[in-house]
Each structure stands twice: as structure tokens, then as C-alpha cells.
Amino acid sequence: MTTAASELATYNFAYLDEQTKRMIRRAILKAIAIPGYQVPFASREMPMPYGWGTGGVQVTAAILGPEDVLKVIDQGADDTTNAVSIRAFFQKVANVAVTTRTRAATIIQTRHRIPEEKLTTGQTLVYQVPIPEPLRFLEPRETETRKMHALEEYGLMHVKLYEDIARNGHIATTYAYPVKVEGRYVMDPSPTPKFDNPKMHMSEALQLFGAGREKRIYAVPPHTEVVSLDFEDHPFEVQSFDKPCGLCGAENVYLDEVVLDDRGGRMFVCSDTDHCEDRRAHGHCGTMLAYGKEAAR
Amino acid sequence: MTDAPLLKVRDISKFYGARIGCRNVSFDLWPGEVLAIVGESGSGKTTLLNCLATRLMPTSGTIEYRTRDGQMRDLARMGEAERRFLMRTDWGFVHQNPADGLRMTVSAGANVGERLMAVGGRHYGNIRETAGDWLRRVEIGIDRIDDQPRAFSGGMRQRLQIARNLVTAPRLVFMDEPTGGLDVSVQARLLDLVRGLVHDLGLSAIIVTHDLAVARLLSHRMMVMKDGQVIEQGLTDRVLDDPREAYTQLLVSSILQV
């Protein structure tokens, strides 16, 4: 037995073999060429269960180079299980530099959020997508939804919004809010809150979407028009919050509710942890900051 | 009625392998005319209707339709996008089972409004108003606008399906046994309603039915089918009062007289 064989299994750079990466890159190029169009690809088994970001991981693996700096977020946070394990995964199989700083990253893999800080040219945002088909819950047949995309029959999407208003008095869809990309394809922006939809519009960064179980890749190239669907008399609105972030005092950011005790105590804090930490480092202070420190102790 | 036919059907045949669906059917349909296709189960009525409505590809023959710009267009040569657009604006299709034609999980208002949104309606208030107006026309209370069709009775569902089809003011409506599965008093109301709507809107309609009373009440002209072929056609009153073919005589005489 040779020494190589007796050693532990070694991986190709970034886990996937080169042929697979080429296949995924071709799908990505096609996706970029047709913004919002879902390109089928031969999704591979990854060493993690479906639903944990297998699509995003494959896209990241295909575009990752040794010089890249990777940031992984889950619901905006760098320190949740999903983010930590995917970051560790790429450290192990690609030995790339990782960061939690939005500004320092070249590739940001995300689940459910777009960072608060404006992304810039050269950065790539990779989304983990559970269900890429925006029409899925209205039309269960894949053959039919593909035809509807091909023929630009998107009346059904408005039926969903109509139902929202009829039932709740306003458009109650708060995440995975459908958008139209470059005036052509209707796209599911993955389960990001609709708060983040305006950030996709004319973004300087490249946005790639990978759905591992559903075997689809789609993309929004930089400087692409992304318009949220709405009615003339019920225009698209993002969520607003009554209070600023309890830790850093930031306004106009997306906040998470944190339950503090069993007596109804709660606080609202930035969902983007890096943004919050950065602000605190620059001396911003929220009303609950002292409480947070106490609780940490 | 104008001089040009709305629909020109020539030698339509549909074979399922060696079995015959329908064979060599030809007719013209004029604007404002209601044509009934009658015959027993398995006589090819529904196959013919599905071929006409482009839901099935006929094995041979041509169907030409006069579009709103006055041109006769061969449906088989039309692009799929155009055909589907035609189907949801200029045409209507009323299924025997309302569940096939309705979206059972969205409200009545959205069911009626869907076609409006499909052709670019983007004003919620207007869509809702039109939907409410159509519900009133098919005698469904405005307070039911936000209920799902599964909370409706069979007759209401069928009326909702009709409203959903007529909201874009189509010129041609296909109906497959529109009164099937409804009890007689509900049938009578529905027939009354359809007759009123067809008259008011100047619709052309092709109605498939095995119920000669439906044909008598609604249609101007009828075709009798047997084993996939049209064996007799003519004005409804003429065919029913003075049937020439032996089979038609049998059909007419088998109506129960109460």
C-alpha cells in the first residue's frame, strides 16, 4: 500500500471534482446570461442534508478560488450553526481565508438575509434556496410552471397577492416576496425578508442562487433591475420597526426579536450581527446594551 | 349575426390508436350562435369538444377561428403562446366538474379576477369591483366574495366557473355538460342564467350534453353524434321535433315524459 492510500481521504480543492465544478460554472454562466431564469444542473450529493444549503455550497465551491475571502451568514448572523459549519467546511476543504466582515469578503454565502452594508463591485452573494419556483404553491405541475415562465404568463402570481389583500387587507407576504427581474422572469428571491428586496435592485454585486434539492441555479447580474410585484393601489412596502436596534441603536435595519425572560421581556436587535458589532465598535449604543452585557455575564 | 363564420371546422378526426374518437366532423359556427352536440356516452362528444378547444390535437382536419382583427386563423398553425392567450381571453371553457375549472384554494373573487390579472390588470380595487359585479350577475351573494369555492354548493361552483370564464368578455365559450351532476331545480336556474348571459353578451357557444332538454333550451342548432360520427345536424327544433335518423328518433323517444 502506498503512503497516499494509507493517509486519510483527501479532497480536491473546494470538495467538488473539477468536472463537476465546470458543469456548475456552465450553469452559472447561463444563469447570468438570462437573469432570473432557473437553469437546471446536475446537483451532487453534498456531505450535509438537503435544506442545509447544499445548493449554495455547490455554487460557492464552483466559484471559490484560493485568493477568495469567504463570509457565511445564516439569518444575518455569522455565529449560527449553519453559518459556522459551512465556514468550517470551506476552511477545511479549500483552506481559504474566512471573515465575518462584510466589507472584507469577496464571496458571501447567505441564508435568508442580505447584509445591511451595501455590497460593492467584485463581491458575490450566494443564496441558499429551498424552493426556486415562485409559482410552486399556486401551480404544482413543473411542466406547467416552466411553460408559464416561457410564455411569460404571470397572472397567477398576482392571484396570490390578491388573496393576501382579500384576507388580510394588505399584502401579507413578508418573505420570499416575488420579484420581476429585468422586466422578464418572475423570480423567488429565496426566503429573504421582503425588507431586503430593494437591495437586490441595481446591486453592484453579483447575486447567485443555488437550490441543491431542486437542482436549479439562477442569477441576478450586477446592475440588474429587480422589481417587487404589487398592485397600483397596494404598492410594495418593506417592513418598518418601531424601535431602533437595542444594542447599537441602528434604524432602518432588519431586526430580530429576542425573548429575554418569561415575563414578556423582549428586545429587538440587528439580525445582521456584523453590522451591529461594527456600529458598536464605532461607539453607537442602544438602550439595551447594558442589559445585554449583564445577561452575557 | 354577420356573414363570416366564427369557427370553421373541416374533417376533424381523432383516433386513439385504432379506436375512433371522432371522425370527419365538419361544421361552421356563426357569431352569436349556440350549437349543441348531443349523443350517448362514448359517442365522441367530449373528444370533439377538446379538439375544437385545442385541448387535444386532432389526428387530421383543420379548425379555423376568426380572431378579433377579422382574420381566419388555423389553430394548429398558431403558436402556443398565442393559442393560450386566445384561450384565456377570447374563449372560455366550462368543465363538467367545476373543480377542474376553478382554483379551489383561492377565494371566489380571485377566481374571477385571475383572467383580468393574466391580461395585465394591476389595480386591486378595480379587479375586486369587476369580480363582485360578475358574482352578482351569476347570482352569488357579494358576501361570499372572499370564500373559497370548496365552501360553495355544486350549483354555485358551476355558476362561479361561468363567471370566471366570462369576465374577459370572450366571444366563444365551450361547455362540457354544464348541468351534469346538478339537481333539476338547480339545473333550471343555471340554464336560465346561461341563456340570459348568452343572449345579453352575444356569445357563441358550443355545448356538449347528453340531456336533450338542455339542447332544446339553449341551442339554436344541434349535432347528433354516434360512434364518433355526426349522423344528423340541423336546427334544434327541427331535429327534436322531426328526427330523421333512426338513432335520433330513438334518442328523442327515450326522454321520460312526466
XYZ file of C-alpha atoms in Angstrom:
555
model
C 0.000 0.000 0.000
C 1.345 3.384 -0.917
C 1.603 6.090 1.659
C -1.018 8.196 -0.117
C -3.587 5.459 0.204
C -2.924 4.920 3.850
C -3.476 8.572 4.603
C -6.894 9.971 5.296
C -9.031 10.716 2.277
C -8.028 13.955 0.626
C -10.338 16.241 -1.251
C -9.977 18.177 -4.427
C -9.795 21.917 -3.803
C -13.213 23.057 -2.537
C -14.504 19.486 -2.229
C -16.070 19.080 -5.701
C -14.064 17.497 -8.536
C -13.068 19.729 -11.428
C -15.568 18.264 -13.908
C -18.428 18.959 -11.543
C -17.218 22.489 -10.998
C -17.082 23.043 -14.755
C -20.633 21.780 -15.074
C -21.811 24.131 -12.333
C -19.873 27.066 -13.790
C -21.562 26.495 -17.146
C -24.941 26.582 -15.414
C -23.911 29.777 -13.604
C -22.820 31.442 -16.841
C -26.101 30.560 -18.470
C -27.980 31.858 -15.431
C -26.103 35.158 -15.602
C -26.826 35.429 -19.317
C -30.575 35.014 -18.701
C -31.248 36.937 -15.465
C -33.880 35.269 -13.291
C -34.136 32.109 -15.407
C -33.816 28.838 -13.487
C -31.071 26.749 -15.055
C -31.242 23.019 -14.286
C -27.971 21.459 -13.176
C -26.798 18.053 -12.033
C -26.774 18.760 -8.332
C -24.415 16.491 -6.391
C -24.755 14.833 -3.052
C -23.012 17.011 -0.512
C -21.801 15.964 2.925
C -24.763 17.663 4.562
C -28.501 17.125 4.404
C -30.771 18.837 1.895
C -32.113 22.023 3.391
C -28.779 22.924 4.919
C -27.585 24.835 1.910
C -26.381 22.152 -0.489
C -27.216 24.377 -3.462
C -25.399 27.386 -2.085
C -22.404 25.275 -1.104
C -22.080 23.853 -4.611
C -22.241 27.307 -6.180
C -19.670 28.614 -3.712
C -17.418 25.605 -4.325
C -17.578 26.198 -8.079
C -16.627 29.873 -7.924
C -14.211 29.781 -4.982
C -10.522 30.477 -5.662
C -7.544 30.285 -3.282
C -7.418 34.110 -3.081
C -11.053 34.499 -2.065
C -12.216 35.606 1.349
C -15.391 33.844 2.418
C -18.134 35.012 4.735
C -21.115 32.802 5.591
C -24.272 34.092 7.222
C -27.447 32.430 8.357
C -30.403 34.752 9.082
C -27.862 37.568 9.098
C -25.717 36.027 11.829
C -22.158 34.728 11.440
C -22.309 32.574 14.524
C -25.268 30.255 13.982
C -24.879 26.518 13.380
C -25.420 26.603 9.640
C -23.022 29.502 9.090
C -20.326 28.118 11.366
C -20.381 24.652 9.834
C -20.335 25.819 6.214
C -17.499 28.221 7.009
C -15.577 25.422 8.705
C -16.293 23.170 5.750
C -14.646 25.515 3.264
C -11.751 26.228 5.626
C -11.122 22.512 5.694
C -11.602 21.576 2.030
C -10.304 24.756 0.376
C -8.175 26.325 3.050
C -9.486 29.764 2.113
C -9.431 32.837 4.284
C -12.683 33.443 6.102
C -14.076 36.556 7.678
C -17.165 37.877 9.346
C -16.637 41.376 7.940
C -18.998 42.090 5.068
C -16.585 44.605 3.573
C -13.593 42.229 3.590
C -15.388 39.307 1.936
C -15.264 38.538 -1.783
C -17.835 35.762 -1.578
C -20.713 35.843 0.891
C -22.856 32.763 1.179
C -26.164 33.576 2.789
C -29.311 32.013 4.051
C -32.340 34.320 4.472
C -30.627 37.739 4.545
C -28.724 40.279 2.511
C -26.125 42.159 4.609
C -27.094 45.660 5.680
C -23.881 47.116 4.335
C -24.081 47.966 0.642
C -22.265 45.359 -1.422
C -19.786 46.576 -3.972
C -18.356 45.632 -7.349
C -16.368 42.425 -7.191
C -18.345 40.873 -4.384
C -20.567 37.850 -4.970
C -23.579 36.966 -2.885
C -24.537 33.264 -2.954
C -28.027 32.429 -1.751
C -29.166 29.077 -0.413
C -32.561 28.408 -1.960
C -35.042 25.803 -0.712
C -37.731 26.188 -3.420
C -36.677 28.133 -6.505
C -40.059 28.108 -8.222
C -42.135 31.167 -7.244
C -45.266 29.633 -8.800
C -44.913 26.313 -6.988
C -47.642 26.685 -4.385
C -50.078 28.036 -6.946
C -49.351 25.560 -9.721
C -47.944 22.216 -8.608
C -47.072 20.895 -12.094
C -43.464 21.571 -13.066
C -44.280 21.142 -16.785
C -46.904 23.844 -16.432
C -44.780 26.313 -14.460
C -41.971 26.019 -16.993
C -44.444 26.784 -19.746
C -45.750 29.734 -17.781
C -42.230 31.119 -17.433
C -41.536 30.526 -21.114
C -44.714 32.287 -22.211
C -44.465 34.984 -19.542
C -47.843 34.059 -18.059
C -47.526 35.576 -14.637
C -51.148 36.454 -13.847
C -51.177 33.727 -11.228
C -48.545 35.487 -9.138
C -50.917 38.386 -8.706
C -53.686 35.975 -7.715
C -51.586 35.165 -4.664
C -51.128 38.840 -3.825
C -54.859 39.402 -4.395
C -55.623 36.629 -1.910
C -53.296 38.280 0.601
C -55.141 41.571 0.393
C -58.581 39.923 0.388
C -57.742 38.014 3.557
C -55.584 40.477 5.463
C -56.282 43.889 3.999
C -52.691 44.259 2.854
C -50.070 42.184 1.058
C -49.150 39.827 3.883
C -46.293 38.069 2.096
C -43.274 39.052 4.152
C -40.557 36.754 2.838
C -39.827 35.081 -0.496
C -41.631 38.060 -1.982
C -41.796 37.570 -5.763
C -39.782 39.904 -7.968
C -39.548 40.501 -11.685
C -36.012 40.526 -12.997
C -35.071 42.842 -15.865
C -38.718 43.019 -16.953
C -38.886 39.361 -17.897
C -38.639 36.475 -15.436
C -40.513 36.320 -12.167
C -38.120 35.035 -9.537
C -38.266 33.846 -5.948
C -35.593 35.805 -4.070
C -35.195 32.812 -1.684
C -36.727 33.234 1.773
C -35.145 36.602 2.434
C -37.470 39.078 4.164
C -39.071 41.492 1.717
C -37.133 44.140 3.622
C -34.123 43.039 1.562
C -35.830 43.119 -1.846
C -34.861 46.726 -2.644
C -31.195 45.817 -2.028
C -31.306 43.409 -4.965
C -32.313 46.152 -7.362
C -29.329 47.522 -9.331
C -26.927 45.855 -6.922
C -23.253 46.260 -7.745
C -22.546 42.738 -6.545
C -23.232 39.557 -8.494
C -26.043 37.512 -6.943
C -26.159 33.750 -7.461
C -28.878 31.405 -6.242
C -28.369 27.679 -5.730
C -31.095 25.138 -4.970
C -29.496 21.746 -4.316
C -32.507 19.539 -3.814
C -34.456 21.153 -6.665
C -31.337 21.172 -8.878
C -31.638 24.749 -10.113
C -29.278 27.706 -10.351
C -30.345 31.247 -11.148
C -28.678 34.609 -11.018
C -29.052 38.364 -10.930
C -26.049 40.006 -12.589
C -24.777 43.375 -11.287
C -26.814 46.470 -12.235
C -29.961 44.485 -12.997
C -33.468 45.733 -12.486
C -35.280 43.799 -9.749
C -38.847 44.950 -9.159
C -41.135 43.593 -6.442
C -44.609 42.746 -7.742
C -47.537 44.731 -6.381
C -50.867 46.375 -7.199
C -51.261 50.003 -8.222
C -53.476 50.663 -5.206
C -51.469 48.415 -2.877
C -47.851 49.294 -3.596
C -44.908 47.237 -2.357
C -43.711 48.225 1.104
C -40.911 46.932 3.297
C -41.301 46.156 6.964
C -40.708 49.004 9.395
C -39.806 48.766 13.050
C -40.995 50.941 15.913
C -37.743 50.950 17.824
C -34.099 51.039 16.779
C -31.763 48.127 17.496
C -31.458 47.588 21.254
C -27.701 47.077 21.101
C -26.401 49.518 18.523
C -29.296 51.923 18.070
C -29.403 51.387 14.304
C -32.558 52.428 12.469
C -33.830 51.257 9.106
C -32.267 47.835 9.515
C -33.923 44.442 9.832
C -34.395 43.461 13.481
C -34.789 40.128 15.239
C -36.980 39.765 18.277
C -35.205 38.241 21.245
C -37.259 36.983 24.187
C -35.471 37.859 27.418
C -37.489 36.256 30.203
C -40.818 34.611 30.904
C -42.481 37.865 31.962
C -42.892 39.291 28.483
C -39.494 40.950 28.354
C -38.086 41.264 24.845
C -35.672 43.244 22.805
C -35.149 43.904 19.140
C -31.627 43.613 17.797
C -29.983 43.769 14.380
C -30.303 40.494 12.521
C -27.018 41.348 10.764
C -24.542 40.652 13.590
C -21.516 42.042 11.741
C -23.304 45.322 11.082
C -24.292 45.560 14.749
C -20.814 44.825 16.062
C -19.279 47.281 13.643
C -21.593 50.025 14.811
C -20.890 49.297 18.471
C -17.160 49.374 17.786
C -17.706 52.840 16.361
C -19.314 53.992 19.594
C -23.011 53.628 18.730
C -25.022 52.484 21.687
C -28.557 51.185 22.025
C -30.814 51.435 25.046
C -30.453 47.757 25.939
C -26.687 47.473 25.556
C -26.089 47.400 29.311
C -28.707 44.680 29.737
C -27.039 42.622 27.008
C -23.685 42.801 28.794
C -25.220 41.852 32.104
C -27.022 38.907 30.627
C -23.838 37.740 28.936
C -22.117 37.649 32.288
C -75.168 37.666 -36.992
C -72.599 38.659 -39.570
C -71.724 36.971 -42.830
C -68.470 35.348 -41.806
C -68.391 32.272 -39.594
C -66.536 32.479 -36.288
C -65.309 28.926 -36.387
C -64.770 26.767 -39.450
C -64.283 23.069 -38.790
C -63.317 20.762 -41.631
C -62.951 16.972 -41.464
C -61.796 16.735 -37.888
C -60.808 13.207 -36.899
C -59.254 11.962 -33.735
C -58.017 8.419 -33.345
C -56.803 6.868 -30.129
C -54.606 4.252 -31.746
C -57.012 2.040 -33.669
C -60.001 3.306 -31.731
C -62.044 6.163 -33.121
C -62.612 9.279 -31.016
C -64.463 11.217 -33.685
C -64.373 11.058 -37.460
C -64.798 13.557 -40.283
C -66.669 16.239 -38.433
C -67.257 19.453 -40.359
C -69.371 22.462 -39.473
C -69.390 26.241 -39.274
C -70.243 28.208 -36.181
C -71.593 31.713 -36.648
C -71.234 34.625 -34.231
C -73.999 34.623 -31.628
C -74.940 31.039 -32.351
C -75.263 28.266 -29.789
C -74.511 24.791 -31.057
C -75.330 21.699 -29.040
C -73.515 18.415 -29.548
C -75.650 15.546 -28.269
C -75.238 11.813 -28.177
C -74.839 8.995 -25.720
C -71.783 8.360 -23.553
C -68.779 7.320 -25.609
C -70.113 8.829 -28.825
C -67.135 11.206 -29.114
C -68.776 14.445 -27.974
C -66.143 15.388 -25.467
C -63.293 14.291 -27.732
C -64.661 16.580 -30.415
C -65.047 19.460 -27.960
C -61.497 19.016 -26.691
C -60.188 19.009 -30.258
C -62.072 22.219 -31.006
C -60.793 23.899 -27.870
C -57.195 22.822 -28.723
C -57.013 20.788 -25.559
C -56.415 17.761 -27.779
C -54.505 17.611 -31.057
C -56.815 16.242 -33.801
C -55.314 13.447 -35.920
C -56.397 15.197 -39.098
C -58.519 18.075 -40.272
C -58.399 21.828 -39.777
C -60.042 24.264 -37.411
C -60.035 27.903 -38.350
C -61.047 30.687 -35.991
C -61.799 34.283 -36.831
C -59.832 36.437 -34.402
C -60.912 39.887 -33.296
C -58.988 41.515 -36.120
C -61.191 39.632 -38.601
C -58.615 37.134 -39.893
C -59.344 33.433 -40.232
C -56.514 31.657 -38.407
C -55.697 27.963 -38.452
C -55.473 26.985 -34.790
C -52.950 24.222 -35.425
C -50.565 26.733 -37.003
C -50.869 29.249 -34.223
C -48.003 29.496 -31.762
C -48.578 28.083 -28.328
C -48.298 31.499 -26.684
C -50.950 32.955 -28.966
C -53.220 29.949 -28.541
C -53.020 30.109 -24.781
C -53.651 33.841 -24.866
C -56.716 33.190 -27.013
C -57.896 30.555 -24.574
C -57.825 32.875 -21.607
C -59.209 35.985 -23.259
C -61.348 35.271 -26.301
C -62.509 31.815 -25.239
C -64.000 30.186 -22.205
C -64.128 26.554 -21.200
C -66.704 25.384 -18.682
C -65.886 21.951 -17.309
C -68.446 19.413 -16.201
C -66.756 19.202 -12.818
C -66.260 22.752 -11.513
C -63.205 21.643 -9.541
C -61.392 21.158 -12.869
C -62.044 24.705 -13.961
C -61.698 26.532 -10.668
C -58.842 27.103 -8.290
C -60.335 25.503 -5.233
C -57.865 27.026 -2.781
C -58.240 30.687 -3.676
C -61.263 32.877 -2.995
C -64.187 33.355 -5.368
C -63.044 36.919 -6.054
C -59.564 35.785 -7.065
C -61.035 33.017 -9.214
C -62.996 35.561 -11.202
C -60.156 38.075 -11.154
C -57.477 35.668 -12.362
C -58.134 36.263 -16.046
C -58.099 40.008 -15.504
C -54.729 39.783 -13.789
C -53.473 37.490 -16.548
C -54.140 40.177 -19.132
C -52.398 42.821 -17.062
C -54.968 44.097 -14.540
C -52.900 45.592 -11.712
C -55.429 47.601 -9.741
C -56.787 45.639 -6.794
C -59.840 47.823 -6.303
C -60.925 47.579 -9.933
C -60.359 43.831 -10.114
C -62.402 43.315 -6.978
C -65.174 45.526 -8.224
C -65.402 43.650 -11.532
C -65.321 40.328 -9.691
C -68.123 41.478 -7.386
C -70.130 42.632 -10.368
C -69.781 39.232 -12.038
C -70.695 37.359 -8.887
C -73.881 39.405 -8.778
C -74.633 38.538 -12.396
C -74.345 34.821 -11.681
C -76.438 35.244 -8.531
C -73.750 34.659 -5.942
C -74.017 36.951 -2.911
C -71.324 39.625 -2.641
C -70.693 38.476 0.940
C -69.281 35.231 -0.498
C -66.541 37.001 -2.482
C -63.792 36.021 -0.044
C -64.966 32.427 0.433
C -63.192 29.579 -1.263
C -65.164 27.569 -3.838
C -64.929 24.475 -1.672
C -67.347 26.189 0.690
C -69.813 26.504 -2.220
C -72.559 24.138 -3.307
C -72.307 22.366 -6.669
C -74.618 24.819 -8.389
C -72.756 27.828 -7.008
C -69.438 26.376 -8.104
C -70.756 25.914 -11.611
C -72.028 29.495 -11.683
C -68.699 30.723 -10.325
C -66.930 28.820 -13.078
C -69.118 30.512 -15.655
C -68.394 33.948 -14.165
C -64.675 33.196 -14.187
C -64.848 32.365 -17.877
C -66.987 35.292 -18.954
C -65.118 38.060 -17.136
C -62.874 38.847 -20.122
C -65.906 39.050 -22.439
C -64.993 36.033 -24.571
C -66.601 35.523 -27.963
C -66.696 31.738 -27.846
C -67.444 29.500 -24.890
C -67.085 25.731 -24.794
C -69.226 23.909 -22.270
C -68.844 20.258 -21.392
C -72.041 19.022 -19.716
C -72.505 22.273 -17.776
C -75.514 20.904 -15.897
C -74.185 17.414 -15.222
C -74.429 16.401 -11.585
C -76.862 19.143 -10.586
C -80.388 18.507 -9.382
C -83.243 19.599 -11.624
C -84.246 22.836 -9.908
C -80.618 23.989 -9.805
C -80.252 22.908 -13.434
C -83.231 25.037 -14.374
C -81.762 28.121 -12.707
C -78.397 27.546 -14.317
C -79.928 27.095 -17.761
C -81.928 30.253 -17.274
C -78.785 32.099 -16.316
C -76.721 30.760 -19.205
C -79.489 31.564 -21.668
C -79.686 35.123 -20.359
C -75.921 35.627 -20.484
C -75.561 34.177 -23.973
C -78.312 36.465 -25.170
C -77.046 39.605 -23.416
C -73.407 39.169 -24.376
C -73.985 37.862 -27.893
C -71.786 34.851 -27.172
C -71.199 31.939 -29.431
C -71.193 28.666 -27.569
C -70.622 25.005 -28.215
C -72.357 22.896 -25.598
C -71.782 19.195 -25.178
C -74.634 17.451 -23.445
C -76.470 14.163 -23.289
C -79.526 15.950 -21.991
C -81.828 16.857 -24.869
C -83.732 19.307 -22.687
C -80.530 21.345 -22.272
C -80.062 21.348 -26.021
C -83.676 22.368 -26.574
C -83.448 25.273 -24.133
C -80.060 26.691 -25.019
C -79.120 25.885 -28.565
C -80.080 27.178 -31.966
C -78.592 24.289 -33.821
C -77.592 20.793 -32.850
C -75.459 17.907 -33.984
C -76.236 14.315 -33.075
C -73.217 12.052 -32.698
C -72.977 8.304 -32.693
C -69.818 6.188 -32.722
C -67.650 9.210 -33.383
C -69.596 10.457 -36.380
C -72.150 13.189 -36.823
C -75.252 11.406 -38.024
C -77.648 14.321 -38.134
C -77.489 18.059 -37.769
C -79.859 20.925 -38.162
C -81.929 23.495 -36.300
C -82.661 22.287 -32.786
C -86.412 22.383 -33.098
C -86.309 20.571 -36.417
C -84.064 17.790 -35.135
C -86.037 17.282 -31.946
C -89.498 17.566 -33.426
C -88.814 15.789 -36.689
C -85.817 13.489 -36.246
C -84.828 11.761 -39.463
C -82.213 9.235 -38.466
C -83.361 6.129 -36.695
C -80.889 6.711 -33.873
C -82.063 10.276 -33.331
C -85.657 9.062 -33.246
C -84.631 6.541 -30.606
C -82.835 9.244 -28.636
C -85.770 11.628 -28.742
C -88.292 8.946 -27.855
C -86.292 7.787 -24.869
C -86.902 11.020 -22.975
C -89.078 10.301 -19.962
C -92.338 12.178 -20.081
C -93.533 13.158 -16.640
